[in-house]
């Protein structure tokens, strides 16, 4: 089944879910819920960046391998691609995001397979802050 794309709404949905899991406070909930929240903060951040790309005038490439298209990339590759692919009215902002070493540092899509103990609580805190920043930027896009 092909789903429609609404990255703005999806970013907000993943961000809200991450906030709920981040604050989950029941017996045995932590650190597992925070680790999953960290993953979702990253997904929300990626989607917010992709909405900023769209607002800048960028569009997914037609006929190009998805691996070469930032609209299908994940952190940290998304940031690497943005350094050269950013264009349009928000190109400068997108390039600055790509150069920000703090933005989703240590986050990788592969963490979905990692044991909870491999996901640092400090990283989750930083990813939460990164997601908050990107969601805020997206709100003004």
mmCIF file of C-alpha atoms in Angstrom:
data_model
loop_
_atom_site.group_PDB
_atom_site.id
_atom_site.type_symbol
_atom_site.label_atom_id
_atom_site.label_comp_id
_atom_site.label_asym_id
_atom_site.label_seq_id
_atom_site.Cartn_x
_atom_site.Cartn_y
_atom_site.Cartn_z
ATOM 1 C CA UNK A 1 0.000 0.000 0.000
ATOM 2 C CA UNK A 2 1.282 3.446 -0.836
ATOM 3 C CA UNK A 3 0.766 6.025 1.874
ATOM 4 C CA UNK A 4 0.356 9.739 1.292
ATOM 5 C CA UNK A 5 3.137 11.928 2.627
ATOM 6 C CA UNK A 6 2.546 14.636 5.199
ATOM 7 C CA UNK A 7 5.923 15.138 6.843
ATOM 8 C CA UNK A 8 4.805 18.075 8.997
ATOM 9 C CA UNK A 9 2.011 16.081 10.637
ATOM 10 C CA UNK A 10 4.204 12.991 10.887
ATOM 11 C CA UNK A 11 6.976 15.009 12.564
ATOM 12 C CA UNK A 12 4.526 16.299 15.174
ATOM 13 C CA UNK A 13 3.033 12.827 15.727
ATOM 14 C CA UNK A 14 6.447 11.223 16.312
ATOM 15 C CA UNK A 15 7.532 14.121 18.501
ATOM 16 C CA UNK A 16 4.420 13.832 20.707
ATOM 17 C CA UNK A 17 4.868 10.063 20.994
ATOM 18 C CA UNK A 18 8.513 10.587 21.970
ATOM 19 C CA UNK A 19 7.503 13.081 24.658
ATOM 20 C CA UNK A 20 5.000 10.597 26.118
ATOM 21 C CA UNK A 21 7.541 7.770 26.194
ATOM 22 C CA UNK A 22 10.214 10.086 27.561
ATOM 23 C CA UNK A 23 7.986 10.933 30.529
ATOM 24 C CA UNK A 24 6.627 7.425 31.103
ATOM 25 C CA UNK A 25 6.981 6.741 34.807
ATOM 26 C CA UNK A 26 5.851 3.279 35.778
ATOM 27 C CA UNK A 27 7.655 0.278 37.245
ATOM 28 C CA UNK A 28 10.128 -1.038 34.679
ATOM 29 C CA UNK A 29 9.386 1.745 32.159
ATOM 30 C CA UNK A 30 12.817 3.358 32.248
ATOM 31 C CA UNK A 31 15.328 3.309 30.678
ATOM 32 C CA UNK A 32 13.586 1.391 27.861
ATOM 33 C CA UNK A 33 10.900 3.984 27.172
ATOM 34 C CA UNK A 34 13.492 6.759 27.073
ATOM 35 C CA UNK A 35 15.583 4.775 24.590
ATOM 36 C CA UNK A 36 12.568 4.416 22.296
ATOM 37 C CA UNK A 37 11.788 8.103 22.847
ATOM 38 C CA UNK A 38 15.318 8.916 21.669
ATOM 39 C CA UNK A 39 14.722 6.973 18.487
ATOM 40 C CA UNK A 40 11.427 8.785 17.887
ATOM 41 C CA UNK A 41 13.013 12.174 18.622
ATOM 42 C CA UNK A 42 15.421 11.402 15.773
ATOM 43 C CA UNK A 43 12.625 10.426 13.393
ATOM 44 C CA UNK A 44 10.724 13.601 14.326
ATOM 45 C CA UNK A 45 13.868 15.657 13.748
ATOM 46 C CA UNK A 46 14.452 14.101 10.332
ATOM 47 C CA UNK A 47 10.883 14.817 9.312
ATOM 48 C CA UNK A 48 11.145 18.411 10.533
ATOM 49 C CA UNK A 49 14.287 18.870 8.413
ATOM 50 C CA UNK A 50 12.488 17.388 5.415
ATOM 51 C CA UNK A 51 9.615 19.835 5.951
ATOM 52 C CA UNK A 52 12.163 22.666 6.049
ATOM 53 C CA UNK A 53 13.599 21.319 2.795
ATOM 54 C CA UNK A 54 10.128 21.306 1.245
ATOM 55 C CA UNK A 55 9.462 24.835 2.532
ATOM 56 C CA UNK A 56 12.750 25.895 0.955
ATOM 57 C CA UNK A 57 11.486 24.720 -2.437
ATOM 58 C CA UNK A 58 13.305 21.396 -2.565
ATOM 59 C CA UNK A 59 11.452 18.349 -3.832
ATOM 60 C CA UNK A 60 12.279 14.640 -3.881
ATOM 61 C CA UNK A 61 14.323 13.767 -6.955
ATOM 62 C CA UNK A 62 12.579 11.935 -9.759
ATOM 63 C CA UNK A 63 14.297 8.874 -11.189
ATOM 64 C CA UNK A 64 17.226 9.098 -8.779
ATOM 65 C CA UNK A 65 18.240 6.235 -6.522
ATOM 66 C CA UNK A 66 16.681 6.896 -3.096
ATOM 67 C CA UNK A 67 20.107 6.458 -1.499
ATOM 68 C CA UNK A 68 21.172 9.665 -3.270
ATOM 69 C CA UNK A 69 18.100 11.695 -2.304
ATOM 70 C CA UNK A 70 18.120 13.576 1.035
ATOM 71 C CA UNK A 71 14.333 13.178 1.248
ATOM 72 C CA UNK A 72 14.940 9.465 1.897
ATOM 73 C CA UNK A 73 18.044 9.807 4.100
ATOM 74 C CA UNK A 74 18.397 9.395 7.849
ATOM 75 C CA UNK A 75 20.747 11.080 10.314
ATOM 76 C CA UNK A 76 23.717 11.337 10.109
ATOM 77 C CA UNK A 77 23.629 10.868 6.309
ATOM 78 C CA UNK A 78 20.845 13.427 5.952
ATOM 79 C CA UNK A 79 23.099 16.123 7.397
ATOM 80 C CA UNK A 80 25.961 15.114 5.102
ATOM 81 C CA UNK A 81 23.715 15.293 2.027
ATOM 82 C CA UNK A 82 22.262 18.655 3.061
ATOM 83 C CA UNK A 83 25.705 20.226 3.076
ATOM 84 C CA UNK A 84 25.747 20.062 -0.732
ATOM 85 C CA UNK A 85 22.086 19.570 -1.689
ATOM 86 C CA UNK A 86 20.505 22.466 0.233
ATOM 87 C CA UNK A 87 18.857 24.961 -2.057
ATOM 88 C CA UNK A 88 16.039 27.469 -2.164
ATOM 89 C CA UNK A 89 15.042 30.230 0.183
ATOM 90 C CA UNK A 90 16.146 28.329 3.333
ATOM 91 C CA UNK A 91 19.392 26.936 1.864
ATOM 92 C CA UNK A 92 21.589 28.850 4.327
ATOM 93 C CA UNK A 93 19.596 27.624 7.308
ATOM 94 C CA UNK A 94 19.684 24.036 6.014
ATOM 95 C CA UNK A 95 23.455 24.201 5.487
ATOM 96 C CA UNK A 96 23.943 25.535 9.011
ATOM 97 C CA UNK A 97 21.903 22.620 10.351
ATOM 98 C CA UNK A 98 24.068 20.219 8.362
ATOM 99 C CA UNK A 99 27.189 21.710 9.954
ATOM 100 C CA UNK A 100 25.911 21.629 13.546
ATOM 101 C CA UNK A 101 27.873 18.772 15.120
ATOM 102 C CA UNK A 102 25.589 18.765 18.174
ATOM 103 C CA UNK A 103 22.443 18.142 16.113
ATOM 104 C CA UNK A 104 21.554 14.486 16.647
ATOM 105 C CA UNK A 105 25.125 13.564 17.447
ATOM 106 C CA UNK A 106 25.387 9.777 18.056
ATOM 107 C CA UNK A 107 21.876 9.168 16.645
ATOM 108 C CA UNK A 108 21.640 6.555 13.915
ATOM 109 C CA UNK A 109 18.676 4.701 12.428
ATOM 110 C CA UNK A 110 20.461 1.451 13.300
ATOM 111 C CA UNK A 111 19.865 2.113 17.000
ATOM 112 C CA UNK A 112 16.474 0.465 16.558
ATOM 113 C CA UNK A 113 18.324 -2.847 16.845
ATOM 114 C CA UNK A 114 20.488 -1.862 19.819
ATOM 115 C CA UNK A 115 20.061 -3.093 23.379
ATOM 116 C CA UNK A 116 18.757 -0.385 25.708
ATOM 117 C CA UNK A 117 22.047 -0.262 27.619
ATOM 118 C CA UNK A 118 23.820 1.000 24.487
ATOM 119 C CA UNK A 119 21.682 4.152 24.355
ATOM 120 C CA UNK A 120 23.079 6.777 26.705
ATOM 121 C CA UNK A 121 20.632 8.838 28.762
ATOM 122 C CA UNK A 122 22.760 11.901 27.953
ATOM 123 C CA UNK A 123 22.316 11.227 24.235
ATOM 124 C CA UNK A 124 18.546 11.003 24.651
ATOM 125 C CA UNK A 125 18.562 14.365 26.448
ATOM 126 C CA UNK A 126 20.528 15.908 23.584
ATOM 127 C CA UNK A 127 18.256 14.314 20.943
ATOM 128 C CA UNK A 128 15.213 15.669 22.754
ATOM 129 C CA UNK A 129 16.731 19.173 22.619
ATOM 130 C CA UNK A 130 17.602 18.749 18.934
ATOM 131 C CA UNK A 131 14.060 17.611 18.128
ATOM 132 C CA UNK A 132 12.569 20.535 20.050
ATOM 133 C CA UNK A 133 14.738 22.960 18.087
ATOM 134 C CA UNK A 134 13.829 21.453 14.705
ATOM 135 C CA UNK A 135 10.116 21.217 15.488
ATOM 136 C CA UNK A 136 10.221 24.885 16.489
ATOM 137 C CA UNK A 137 11.957 25.817 13.220
ATOM 138 C CA UNK A 138 9.414 23.765 11.281
ATOM 139 C CA UNK A 139 6.575 25.684 12.951
ATOM 140 C CA UNK A 140 7.818 28.864 11.298
ATOM 141 C CA UNK A 141 8.320 27.261 7.874
#
